[in-house]
Short mmCIF file of C-alpha atoms and ligand atoms in Angstrom, two decimals:
data_model
loop_
_atom_site.label_atom_id
_atom_site.label_comp_id
_atom_site.label_asym_id
_atom_site.label_seq_id
_atom_site.Cartn_x
_atom_site.Cartn_y
_atom_site.Cartn_z
CA MET A 1 142.85 50.74 -62.68
CA PRO A 2 141.57 54.34 -63.88
CA ASP A 3 143.47 57.32 -63.15
CA PRO A 4 141.81 59.18 -59.94
CA LEU A 5 139.42 61.66 -60.46
CA VAL A 6 137.36 64.35 -58.44
CA ILE A 7 134.44 66.57 -59.68
CA ALA A 8 132.62 69.15 -57.29
CA THR A 9 129.91 71.68 -57.77
CA TRP A 10 130.08 75.49 -59.05
CA LYS A 11 132.94 77.53 -59.32
CA PHE A 12 134.06 77.42 -55.47
CA GLY A 13 134.50 73.50 -56.38
CA GLU A 14 137.82 74.48 -58.09
CA LYS A 15 139.22 74.93 -54.30
CA ALA A 16 137.91 71.39 -53.25
CA VAL A 17 139.15 69.69 -56.32
CA ALA A 18 142.43 71.39 -56.04
CA THR A 19 142.46 69.88 -52.18
CA ALA A 20 141.29 66.74 -52.92
CA LEU A 21 143.37 65.95 -56.28
CA PRO A 22 146.85 65.25 -54.82
CA MET A 23 145.64 63.69 -52.05
CA LEU A 24 143.99 60.88 -54.77
CA GLN A 25 147.23 61.10 -56.49
CA ALA A 26 149.26 60.20 -53.39
CA GLY A 27 146.82 57.07 -52.97
CA LYS A 28 144.62 57.93 -50.22
CA PRO A 29 141.01 56.95 -50.02
CA ALA A 30 138.28 58.74 -51.84
CA LEU A 31 136.18 59.70 -48.67
CA ASP A 32 139.34 61.12 -47.07
CA ALA A 33 139.97 63.44 -50.31
CA ALA A 34 136.24 64.50 -50.70
CA LEU A 35 135.97 65.18 -47.08
CA ALA A 36 139.34 67.26 -47.12
CA GLY A 37 138.18 69.21 -50.19
CA ALA A 38 134.83 69.97 -49.39
CA GLN A 39 136.09 71.00 -45.77
CA THR A 40 137.93 73.78 -47.82
CA VAL A 41 134.79 74.78 -48.60
CA GLU A 42 133.20 75.02 -45.18
CA ASP A 43 135.96 77.28 -43.97
CA ASP A 44 135.69 79.90 -46.52
CA PRO A 45 133.67 82.85 -45.22
CA GLU A 46 133.02 84.23 -48.96
CA VAL A 47 131.24 81.18 -49.85
CA ASP A 48 128.07 82.09 -48.57
CA SER A 49 125.97 78.92 -49.19
CA VAL A 50 128.15 76.22 -46.77
CA GLY A 51 129.57 76.22 -43.70
CA PHE A 52 131.12 79.21 -41.69
CA GLY A 53 129.54 82.64 -43.18
CA GLY A 54 126.65 80.85 -44.34
CA ILE A 55 123.35 83.02 -45.02
CA PRO A 56 121.28 82.08 -41.80
CA ASN A 57 117.95 80.95 -41.70
CA ALA A 58 114.73 82.96 -41.10
CA GLN A 59 115.50 83.44 -37.84
CA GLY A 60 119.11 84.65 -38.39
CA VAL A 61 120.07 80.90 -37.30
CA VAL A 62 123.04 79.30 -39.25
CA GLN A 63 121.61 75.29 -39.70
CA LEU A 64 123.99 73.46 -41.75
CA ASP A 65 123.38 69.79 -43.40
CA ALA A 66 125.55 67.49 -44.76
CA CYS A 67 126.36 63.83 -45.60
CA VAL A 68 129.01 61.50 -46.41
CA MET A 69 129.09 58.27 -48.50
CA GLU A 70 131.59 55.39 -49.53
CA GLY A 71 131.28 53.11 -52.38
CA LYS A 72 132.37 50.03 -51.12
CA ARG A 73 130.42 49.21 -48.63
CA LEU A 74 127.59 51.44 -48.57
CA ASP A 75 128.51 53.29 -45.44
CA CYS A 76 126.78 56.24 -44.97
CA GLY A 77 126.15 59.20 -42.65
CA GLY A 78 124.36 62.59 -42.21
CA VAL A 79 123.57 65.38 -39.81
CA ALA A 80 120.91 67.93 -40.29
CA GLY A 81 119.94 71.41 -38.76
CA VAL A 82 123.12 71.28 -36.84
CA GLU A 83 123.95 75.03 -34.87
CA HIS A 84 127.37 76.24 -34.09
CA VAL A 85 129.64 73.41 -35.86
CA LYS A 86 131.34 74.22 -38.86
CA HIS A 87 132.95 70.69 -40.01
CA VAL A 88 129.44 69.35 -40.57
CA ALA A 89 130.81 66.85 -43.36
CA ALA A 90 133.54 65.61 -40.77
CA LEU A 91 130.65 65.18 -38.33
CA ALA A 92 128.43 63.31 -40.63
CA ARG A 93 131.57 60.87 -41.23
CA ARG A 94 131.72 60.32 -37.40
CA VAL A 95 128.01 59.02 -37.46
CA MET A 96 129.06 56.89 -40.32
CA GLU A 97 132.09 55.48 -38.23
CA LYS A 98 131.10 55.93 -34.81
CA THR A 99 127.34 54.99 -34.52
CA ASP A 100 124.92 52.58 -35.88
CA HIS A 101 122.77 55.15 -37.23
CA VAL A 102 122.63 57.20 -40.69
CA LEU A 103 121.08 60.69 -39.63
CA LEU A 104 121.31 62.70 -36.40
CA VAL A 105 119.50 65.91 -36.43
CA GLY A 106 119.56 69.13 -34.27
CA LEU A 107 120.40 69.39 -30.90
CA GLY A 108 121.30 65.41 -30.68
CA ALA A 109 123.57 66.19 -33.59
CA GLN A 110 125.27 68.99 -31.82
CA GLN A 111 125.46 67.23 -28.63
CA PHE A 112 127.18 64.35 -30.59
CA ALA A 113 129.30 66.63 -31.85
CA VAL A 114 130.60 67.79 -28.50
CA GLN A 115 131.20 64.50 -27.55
CA GLN A 116 133.39 64.00 -30.32
CA GLY A 117 135.25 67.17 -29.41
CA PHE A 118 134.22 69.58 -32.25
CA PRO A 119 134.08 72.92 -30.92
CA LEU A 120 131.25 74.96 -31.06
CA GLU A 121 131.70 78.34 -32.56
CA PRO A 122 129.55 81.34 -34.52
CA LEU A 123 129.30 80.39 -38.12
CA VAL A 124 127.66 84.15 -38.92
CA THR A 125 129.82 86.78 -40.00
CA PRO A 126 129.23 90.66 -40.51
CA GLU A 127 129.00 89.94 -44.46
CA SER A 128 126.63 86.79 -43.82
CA LEU A 129 124.29 88.86 -41.75
CA ARG A 130 124.14 91.96 -44.31
CA LYS A 131 123.29 89.61 -46.97
CA TRP A 132 120.54 87.92 -44.52
CA ASP A 133 119.33 91.24 -44.32
CA GLU A 134 119.40 92.23 -48.02
CA ALA A 135 117.55 88.68 -48.77
CA ARG A 136 115.14 89.28 -46.45
CA LYS A 137 114.00 92.59 -47.88
CA LYS A 138 114.19 90.97 -51.19
CA GLN A 139 111.94 88.27 -49.96
CA LYS A 140 109.62 91.00 -48.85
CA ALA A 141 109.91 92.67 -52.24
CA ARG A 142 109.05 89.46 -53.85
CA SER A 143 106.39 88.41 -52.24
CA SER A 144 104.15 91.75 -52.91
CA ALA A 145 105.33 92.14 -56.83
CA PRO A 146 103.41 89.39 -59.21
CA MET A 147 105.46 86.77 -60.66
CA LYS A 148 106.58 87.25 -64.12
CA ARG A 149 107.19 84.17 -66.63
CA ARG A 150 108.43 84.26 -69.94
CA LYS A 151 107.00 81.40 -72.47
CA GLY A 152 109.34 78.34 -72.17
CA ASP A 153 111.14 79.80 -69.24
CA LEU A 154 110.76 77.26 -66.34
CA VAL A 155 112.96 79.42 -64.05
CA PRO A 156 112.12 82.80 -63.89
CA PRO A 157 114.91 85.08 -62.44
CA GLY A 158 114.39 86.03 -59.00
CA THR A 159 111.41 83.94 -58.70
CA PHE A 160 112.91 82.00 -55.52
CA PRO A 161 114.45 82.94 -52.54
CA SER A 162 117.33 79.91 -53.46
CA ASP A 163 118.69 82.05 -55.87
CA SER A 164 121.41 82.79 -53.47
CA HIS A 165 122.29 79.16 -52.19
CA ASP A 166 124.01 76.61 -53.58
CA THR A 167 125.71 73.46 -52.14
CA VAL A 168 129.13 72.13 -52.45
CA THR A 169 128.95 68.08 -53.42
CA VAL A 170 132.57 66.51 -53.79
CA LEU A 171 132.42 63.13 -56.36
CA ALA A 172 135.80 61.28 -56.23
CA LEU A 173 137.39 58.20 -57.22
CA ASP A 174 140.30 56.82 -55.84
CA ARG A 175 143.52 54.55 -57.21
CA SER A 176 142.00 51.38 -55.75
CA GLY A 177 138.94 52.15 -57.99
CA SER A 178 136.62 53.19 -55.19
CA LEU A 179 134.12 56.03 -55.29
CA ALA A 180 133.00 58.18 -52.44
CA GLY A 181 130.84 61.43 -52.21
CA VAL A 182 130.31 64.39 -49.66
CA CYS A 183 127.50 67.11 -49.73
CA THR A 184 127.53 69.78 -47.27
CA THR A 185 125.41 73.18 -47.18
CA SER A 186 124.35 76.02 -45.27
CA GLY A 187 120.77 75.58 -47.41
CA LEU A 188 118.31 77.33 -48.64
CA ALA A 189 118.75 81.22 -47.55
CA LEU A 190 115.74 82.26 -44.85
CA LYS A 191 114.47 78.82 -44.53
CA LEU A 192 112.13 77.85 -41.88
CA PRO A 193 114.04 76.92 -38.62
CA GLY A 194 113.87 72.96 -39.06
CA ARG A 195 113.70 73.07 -42.34
CA VAL A 196 115.87 69.91 -43.86
CA GLY A 197 116.89 69.95 -47.28
CA ASP A 198 118.53 67.36 -49.53
CA SER A 199 122.14 67.72 -49.00
CA PRO A 200 122.05 65.45 -45.81
CA LEU A 201 119.68 63.30 -46.98
CA ILE A 202 121.31 59.76 -48.65
CA GLY A 203 120.05 59.19 -52.12
CA SER A 204 118.68 62.44 -52.51
CA GLY A 205 121.83 65.32 -52.14
CA LEU A 206 124.13 62.33 -52.56
CA TYR A 207 124.43 58.45 -53.46
CA VAL A 208 127.23 56.01 -54.26
CA ASP A 209 128.03 52.59 -54.90
CA ASP A 210 131.23 51.56 -56.55
CA THR A 211 128.80 48.98 -58.24
CA ALA A 212 127.09 51.21 -60.30
CA GLY A 213 128.28 54.91 -59.72
CA ALA A 214 128.11 58.00 -57.60
CA ALA A 215 126.05 61.06 -58.37
CA GLY A 216 125.49 64.66 -56.01
CA ALA A 217 123.06 67.28 -56.29
CA THR A 218 122.75 71.07 -55.91
CA GLY A 219 119.84 73.12 -55.84
CA VAL A 220 116.36 73.71 -54.18
CA GLY A 221 116.31 70.54 -51.94
CA GLU A 222 112.59 69.88 -51.75
CA GLU A 223 112.57 69.10 -55.69
CA ILE A 224 115.55 67.04 -55.38
CA ILE A 225 113.96 64.78 -52.41
CA ARG A 226 110.65 64.98 -54.30
CA ILE A 227 112.52 62.84 -57.28
CA HIS A 228 115.38 61.15 -54.90
CA ALA A 229 117.60 62.57 -57.34
CA SER A 230 121.04 60.94 -56.62
CA ALA A 231 119.70 57.15 -56.21
CA PHE A 232 117.99 57.59 -59.60
CA ILE A 233 121.09 58.89 -61.52
CA VAL A 234 123.13 55.73 -59.79
CA GLU A 235 120.65 53.13 -60.72
CA ALA A 236 119.97 55.21 -64.36
CA MET A 237 123.94 53.98 -64.58
CA ARG A 238 123.45 50.71 -63.13
CA ALA A 239 120.78 50.39 -65.92
CA GLY A 240 123.59 51.11 -68.43
CA LYS A 241 123.17 55.17 -68.72
CA SER A 242 126.70 57.11 -69.32
CA PRO A 243 126.73 59.67 -66.18
CA GLN A 244 125.99 62.31 -68.61
CA GLU A 245 122.90 60.67 -70.00
CA ALA A 246 121.86 59.81 -66.20
CA CYS A 247 122.30 63.34 -65.00
CA GLU A 248 119.94 64.51 -68.11
CA ALA A 249 117.24 61.89 -67.23
CA ALA A 250 117.39 63.55 -63.85
CA VAL A 251 116.80 66.63 -65.24
CA GLN A 252 114.04 65.78 -67.63
CA LEU A 253 112.35 63.82 -64.36
CA ALA A 254 112.45 67.27 -62.29
CA ILE A 255 110.84 69.01 -65.39
CA ALA A 256 108.01 66.12 -65.80
CA VAL A 257 107.36 66.56 -61.97
CA ALA A 258 107.19 70.13 -62.05
CA LEU A 259 104.69 69.82 -64.94
CA ARG A 260 102.54 67.15 -63.90
CA ARG A 261 102.19 69.50 -60.46
CA GLY A 262 101.72 72.48 -62.39
CA LYS A 263 104.41 74.52 -60.66
CA HIS A 264 107.46 76.27 -61.69
CA LEU A 265 110.88 74.31 -61.74
CA ALA A 266 112.99 75.62 -59.49
CA ARG A 267 116.63 75.38 -60.30
CA VAL A 268 118.58 72.01 -59.74
CA ALA A 269 121.79 70.80 -61.08
CA PHE A 270 123.56 67.18 -60.79
CA LEU A 271 126.59 65.61 -61.21
CA ALA A 272 127.87 61.76 -61.79
CA LEU A 273 130.80 59.71 -61.71
CA ASP A 274 131.30 56.09 -62.68
CA PRO A 275 133.73 53.69 -61.77
CA LYS A 276 135.75 53.82 -65.11
CA GLY A 277 136.50 57.72 -64.32
CA ARG A 278 133.57 58.94 -67.15
CA PHE A 279 131.64 61.81 -65.38
CA GLY A 280 128.45 63.79 -66.27
CA ALA A 281 126.60 67.02 -65.68
CA ALA A 282 123.10 68.80 -66.18
CA CYS A 283 120.91 71.48 -64.83
CA THR A 284 117.52 73.08 -65.53
CA LYS A 285 117.56 75.88 -68.18
CA GLY A 286 118.41 79.37 -66.70
CA THR A 287 120.80 77.82 -63.96
CA ALA A 288 124.13 78.10 -65.33
CA PHE A 289 125.73 75.19 -63.55
CA PRO A 290 129.65 75.50 -63.56
CA PHE A 291 131.42 72.40 -61.95
CA ALA A 292 134.95 71.40 -61.46
CA VAL A 293 137.25 68.50 -62.69
CA GLY A 294 140.13 67.51 -61.21
CA ARG A 295 142.20 64.72 -63.24
CA LYS A 296 145.82 64.13 -64.33
CA GLY A 297 147.28 66.96 -62.11
CA LYS A 298 145.22 69.57 -63.29
CA VAL A 299 141.87 71.19 -62.58
CA GLU A 300 139.45 72.77 -64.90
CA LEU A 301 136.29 74.61 -64.69
CA LEU A 302 133.22 73.16 -67.30
CA GLU A 303 129.61 73.89 -67.76
CA ALA A 304 126.78 71.55 -67.17
CA LYS A 305 124.25 71.04 -70.17
CA GLU A 306 121.22 73.14 -69.63
CA LEU A 307 117.80 71.23 -70.43
CA GLY A 308 114.21 73.00 -70.46
CA LEU A 309 111.13 73.08 -72.10
CA GLU A 310 112.13 72.28 -75.80
N1 LIG B 401 120.55 71.70 -51.74
C1 LIG B 401 120.36 72.33 -50.70
C2 LIG B 401 119.12 72.70 -49.90
O1 LIG B 401 118.19 72.82 -50.76
O2 LIG B 401 119.44 73.21 -49.14
#
């Protein structure tokens, strides 16, 4: 059996990995470890794109999205547009374990949370409201300024309101050789009320299958959904690509689709892990995507390969 291993998106992923790794080493299942890791980020008010303290939507309300998946039986669950529930990844797990459904949204998801004993609590903080106000002002200024684009630059800095958001996605491999993943976010700052990104959608923000591998996404959900990125990466691994090659193939696909649509490519980044414990990561040029890796008792921060128009 491979050594346990866990990877997670962004610098704040170090915190998730530091929580998950000892659990995996103690023999806990991959989903328990990935969920506990993701929850440390949901709880952290300084992370303004996940859980408590996430930047609100256009109406000043925090609406959270999350999903979970395990690779043995392809059990999965998700929740989208949930207000006043901090631990939405745990709620997604309850959808997986306690219902016959895969995805609950909005008020229905919130009512299910209450039935399951989750507390309803405020998710905004003075700091997240301050950032929300700042983001609104920037968005207004941006919409009145002409868009600048340098040659070969797919992601002009400051062009997308998404510059201020990122998702925590955690992928884990346990001692039994099984994979699981968790994805949780407050989504795009200033999103329209009811907007759903990739993070609660199985196949887009996350996909896990022990017979091929696990993949997760972060970045602008609309572009990730359009290419069904996580399922695409897992199927690429099934077809023989390494996790690194599969992530790069997904970024190349996102670039090709953006060109075909005559659009600027928004920032997207992908992580993948296979059942042998090999992992990979890639992102669009200009994104700078650090990710955390926990293995053999150590946590490191690595940089994903950036790909753009060459
Ligand atoms: N990737 C998170 C979102 O777009 O909402």
